[in-house]
Amino acid sequence: MSDEPVKMLHTVVSLDYERPPTQAARVYMEGIRNKTLVGHRCSECGRTYLPPRGYCPVCVVPTGEADRVEMSDNGVVVTFTVIRPDPKVSKSLTERSCRGTIMLDGSSVTTMGEIKGVDPEAVRTGMRVRAIWADKLTEEDTALLRGGWGVAGIRGWEPTGEPDVPAAEVQKMTEAAQI
Ligand SMILES: [Zn+2]
């Protein structure tokens, strides 16, 4: 062994973080329990955030109770992917499915989810859809607040049966979409 003093030590550590929900997150989850999407609209630029972040990252201003807005749970499919599992590769995923990006009515907010209640091959851009709400929330819904794929409390999106939104309008919507 060397007599030199230890200068560096390589080791593995595990840290658990507890992050209490923000006021905005609590209001959002309360909305979800009532099958309502609650967002915040920035008073300066008009951008809407879902879930609400408690601030607008573009204007760098706080958003709060006064900026609360109820968002529609209906929207339009703006992009989608049909998943066709290869049985040689996937053991758990066997059925074809479709995942899409939905732009909610009356906003430039997009959200993601599985499109159900229709043959995945029949999904198209411009299709009108509505949220399929969960009857009961789970830990996964709470986890979605910290990030992930989908919207807490919503199990997917299904066609409303209304006429499709024309392609030119969908194009305009996606151009207006916010990050
Ligand atoms: Zn703003």
CSV table of C-alpha atoms and ligand atoms in Angstrom, one decimal:
chain,number,residue,atom,x,y,z
A,1,MET,CA,0.0,0.0,0.0
A,2,SER,CA,1.1,3.5,-0.8
A,3,ASP,CA,1.9,5.9,2.0
A,4,GLU,CA,0.4,8.8,0.1
A,5,PRO,CA,-2.8,10.4,1.5
A,6,VAL,CA,-6.1,9.5,-0.1
A,7,LYS,CA,-7.1,12.2,-2.6
A,8,MET,CA,-10.0,10.5,-4.4
A,9,LEU,CA,-12.4,7.8,-3.6
A,10,HIS,CA,-14.7,6.0,-6.1
A,11,THR,CA,-17.9,4.7,-4.5
A,12,VAL,CA,-21.6,4.3,-5.2
A,13,VAL,CA,-24.1,6.2,-3.2
A,14,SER,CA,-27.9,6.2,-3.2
A,15,LEU,CA,-29.9,9.3,-2.4
A,16,ASP,CA,-33.7,9.5,-2.0
A,17,TYR,CA,-35.3,12.9,-2.6
A,18,GLU,CA,-38.6,14.0,-1.3
A,19,ARG,CA,-40.1,16.9,-3.1
A,20,PRO,CA,-43.4,18.3,-1.8
A,21,PRO,CA,-45.9,19.2,-4.5
A,22,THR,CA,-46.1,22.9,-5.3
A,23,GLN,CA,-49.4,24.8,-4.8
A,24,ALA,CA,-49.9,24.7,-8.6
A,25,ALA,CA,-49.4,20.9,-8.6
A,26,ARG,CA,-51.9,20.4,-5.8
A,27,VAL,CA,-54.5,22.5,-7.6
A,28,TYR,CA,-53.8,20.5,-10.8
A,29,MET,CA,-54.3,17.2,-9.1
A,30,GLU,CA,-57.5,18.4,-7.4
A,31,GLY,CA,-58.7,19.2,-10.9
A,32,ILE,CA,-57.7,15.8,-12.2
A,33,ARG,CA,-59.7,14.1,-9.4
A,34,ASN,CA,-62.7,16.1,-10.7
A,35,LYS,CA,-61.9,15.1,-14.3
A,36,THR,CA,-61.0,18.7,-15.1
A,37,LEU,CA,-57.7,19.9,-16.7
A,38,VAL,CA,-56.5,23.0,-14.8
A,39,GLY,CA,-53.7,25.0,-16.4
A,40,HIS,CA,-52.2,28.5,-15.9
A,41,ARG,CA,-52.2,31.2,-18.6
A,42,CYS,CA,-49.3,33.6,-18.5
A,43,SER,CA,-50.7,37.2,-18.1
A,44,GLU,CA,-47.9,38.6,-20.2
A,45,CYS,CA,-47.7,36.4,-23.3
A,46,GLY,CA,-50.9,34.3,-23.1
A,47,ARG,CA,-49.2,31.0,-23.2
A,48,THR,CA,-51.0,28.2,-21.4
A,49,TYR,CA,-49.2,25.6,-19.3
A,50,LEU,CA,-50.6,22.2,-18.4
A,51,PRO,CA,-49.7,21.0,-15.8
A,52,PRO,CA,-49.2,24.6,-14.5
A,53,ARG,CA,-45.6,25.2,-13.6
A,54,GLY,CA,-46.2,28.2,-11.3
A,55,TYR,CA,-44.2,30.4,-13.7
A,56,CYS,CA,-43.8,31.2,-17.4
A,57,PRO,CA,-40.3,30.2,-18.5
A,58,VAL,CA,-40.6,32.5,-21.5
A,59,CYS,CA,-41.5,35.7,-19.7
A,60,VAL,CA,-39.8,34.6,-16.4
A,61,VAL,CA,-42.9,35.7,-14.4
A,62,PRO,CA,-44.8,33.8,-11.7
A,63,THR,CA,-48.3,32.4,-12.5
A,64,GLY,CA,-50.8,31.7,-9.8
A,65,GLU,CA,-54.4,31.5,-8.8
A,66,ALA,CA,-55.4,34.5,-10.8
A,67,ASP,CA,-54.0,32.8,-14.0
A,68,ARG,CA,-55.9,29.6,-13.5
A,69,VAL,CA,-57.7,28.4,-16.6
A,70,GLU,CA,-59.9,25.3,-17.2
A,71,MET,CA,-58.7,23.5,-20.4
A,72,SER,CA,-60.8,21.5,-22.7
A,73,ASP,CA,-60.4,17.7,-22.6
A,74,ASN,CA,-61.2,17.5,-26.3
A,75,GLY,CA,-58.7,18.1,-29.0
A,76,VAL,CA,-57.2,17.2,-32.3
A,77,VAL,CA,-54.6,14.6,-33.3
A,78,VAL,CA,-51.6,16.5,-34.7
A,79,THR,CA,-49.1,13.7,-34.9
A,80,PHE,CA,-49.2,10.0,-34.3
A,81,THR,CA,-47.2,6.8,-34.5
A,82,VAL,CA,-48.7,3.3,-35.1
A,83,ILE,CA,-46.8,0.7,-33.0
A,84,ARG,CA,-46.6,-2.7,-34.7
A,85,PRO,CA,-44.8,-5.0,-32.2
A,86,ASP,CA,-42.5,-7.6,-33.7
A,87,PRO,CA,-43.2,-10.9,-31.8
A,88,LYS,CA,-39.6,-11.9,-32.4
A,89,VAL,CA,-38.4,-8.9,-30.4
A,90,SER,CA,-41.2,-8.0,-28.0
A,91,LYS,CA,-42.7,-10.5,-25.6
A,92,SER,CA,-44.7,-8.0,-23.5
A,93,LEU,CA,-46.1,-5.8,-26.3
A,94,THR,CA,-48.1,-7.9,-28.7
A,95,GLU,CA,-51.0,-5.8,-29.9
A,96,ARG,CA,-50.8,-3.0,-32.4
A,97,SER,CA,-51.5,0.4,-30.8
A,98,CYS,CA,-51.3,4.1,-31.6
A,99,ARG,CA,-49.7,6.9,-29.7
A,100,GLY,CA,-50.4,10.5,-30.6
A,101,THR,CA,-49.9,14.1,-29.8
A,102,ILE,CA,-53.2,15.9,-29.1
A,103,MET,CA,-53.7,19.6,-29.3
A,104,LEU,CA,-56.3,20.6,-26.8
A,105,ASP,CA,-59.2,22.8,-28.0
A,106,GLY,CA,-58.8,26.5,-27.4
A,107,SER,CA,-55.1,26.4,-26.6
A,108,SER,CA,-51.7,25.8,-28.2
A,109,VAL,CA,-50.9,23.1,-25.6
A,110,THR,CA,-50.2,19.7,-26.9
A,111,THR,CA,-50.2,16.5,-24.8
A,112,MET,CA,-49.5,12.9,-25.5
A,113,GLY,CA,-51.5,9.7,-25.1
A,114,GLU,CA,-52.6,6.5,-26.5
A,115,ILE,CA,-55.4,6.7,-29.0
A,116,LYS,CA,-58.0,4.0,-28.3
A,117,GLY,CA,-61.4,2.9,-29.4
A,118,VAL,CA,-60.3,2.9,-33.1
A,119,ASP,CA,-58.2,0.6,-35.3
A,120,PRO,CA,-54.7,2.1,-35.0
A,121,GLU,CA,-54.3,2.0,-38.7
A,122,ALA,CA,-57.4,4.2,-39.0
A,123,VAL,CA,-56.0,7.1,-36.9
A,124,ARG,CA,-55.2,10.2,-38.9
A,125,THR,CA,-54.0,13.7,-38.4
A,126,GLY,CA,-56.9,16.0,-37.8
A,127,MET,CA,-59.0,13.4,-36.0
A,128,ARG,CA,-61.1,14.9,-33.2
A,129,VAL,CA,-60.7,13.1,-29.9
A,130,ARG,CA,-61.7,13.3,-26.3
A,131,ALA,CA,-60.0,12.2,-23.1
A,132,ILE,CA,-60.8,8.9,-21.5
A,133,TRP,CA,-60.7,9.7,-17.8
A,134,ALA,CA,-59.6,7.3,-15.1
A,135,ASP,CA,-62.2,6.3,-12.6
A,136,LYS,CA,-59.5,5.9,-10.0
A,137,LEU,CA,-56.1,7.6,-9.7
A,138,THR,CA,-53.0,5.5,-9.0
A,139,GLU,CA,-49.4,6.1,-8.0
A,140,GLU,CA,-48.5,6.3,-11.7
A,141,ASP,CA,-50.8,9.4,-12.0
A,142,THR,CA,-48.9,11.1,-9.2
A,143,ALA,CA,-45.6,10.1,-10.7
A,144,LEU,CA,-46.6,11.8,-14.0
A,145,LEU,CA,-46.5,15.1,-12.3
A,146,ARG,CA,-42.7,14.7,-12.1
A,147,GLY,CA,-42.5,14.0,-15.8
A,148,GLY,CA,-43.2,11.1,-18.1
A,149,TRP,CA,-45.3,10.2,-20.9
A,150,GLY,CA,-49.0,11.0,-20.8
A,151,VAL,CA,-51.4,13.0,-18.6
A,152,ALA,CA,-52.3,12.2,-15.0
A,153,GLY,CA,-55.8,10.8,-14.8
A,154,ILE,CA,-56.2,10.3,-18.5
A,155,ARG,CA,-56.0,6.7,-19.8
A,156,GLY,CA,-56.1,7.6,-23.5
A,157,TRP,CA,-58.0,9.5,-26.1
A,158,GLU,CA,-60.9,8.3,-28.2
A,159,PRO,CA,-62.5,9.6,-31.4
A,160,THR,CA,-65.5,11.9,-30.9
A,161,GLY,CA,-66.9,11.1,-34.3
A,162,GLU,CA,-66.9,14.7,-35.3
A,163,PRO,CA,-65.6,15.6,-38.8
A,164,ASP,CA,-61.8,15.9,-39.1
A,165,VAL,CA,-60.1,19.2,-38.9
A,166,PRO,CA,-58.7,20.1,-42.4
A,167,ALA,CA,-55.0,19.5,-42.9
A,168,ALA,CA,-54.3,23.2,-43.5
A,169,GLU,CA,-55.8,24.1,-40.1
A,170,VAL,CA,-53.8,21.4,-38.4
A,171,GLN,CA,-50.6,22.8,-40.0
A,172,LYS,CA,-51.4,26.2,-38.6
A,173,MET,CA,-52.0,24.7,-35.1
A,174,THR,CA,-48.7,22.9,-35.1
A,175,GLU,CA,-46.9,26.1,-36.1
A,176,ALA,CA,-48.5,27.9,-33.2
A,177,ALA,CA,-47.7,25.0,-30.8
A,178,GLN,CA,-45.6,26.0,-27.8
A,179,ILE,CA,-42.7,24.1,-26.3
B,1,ZN,ZN,-45.3,34.3,-20.6
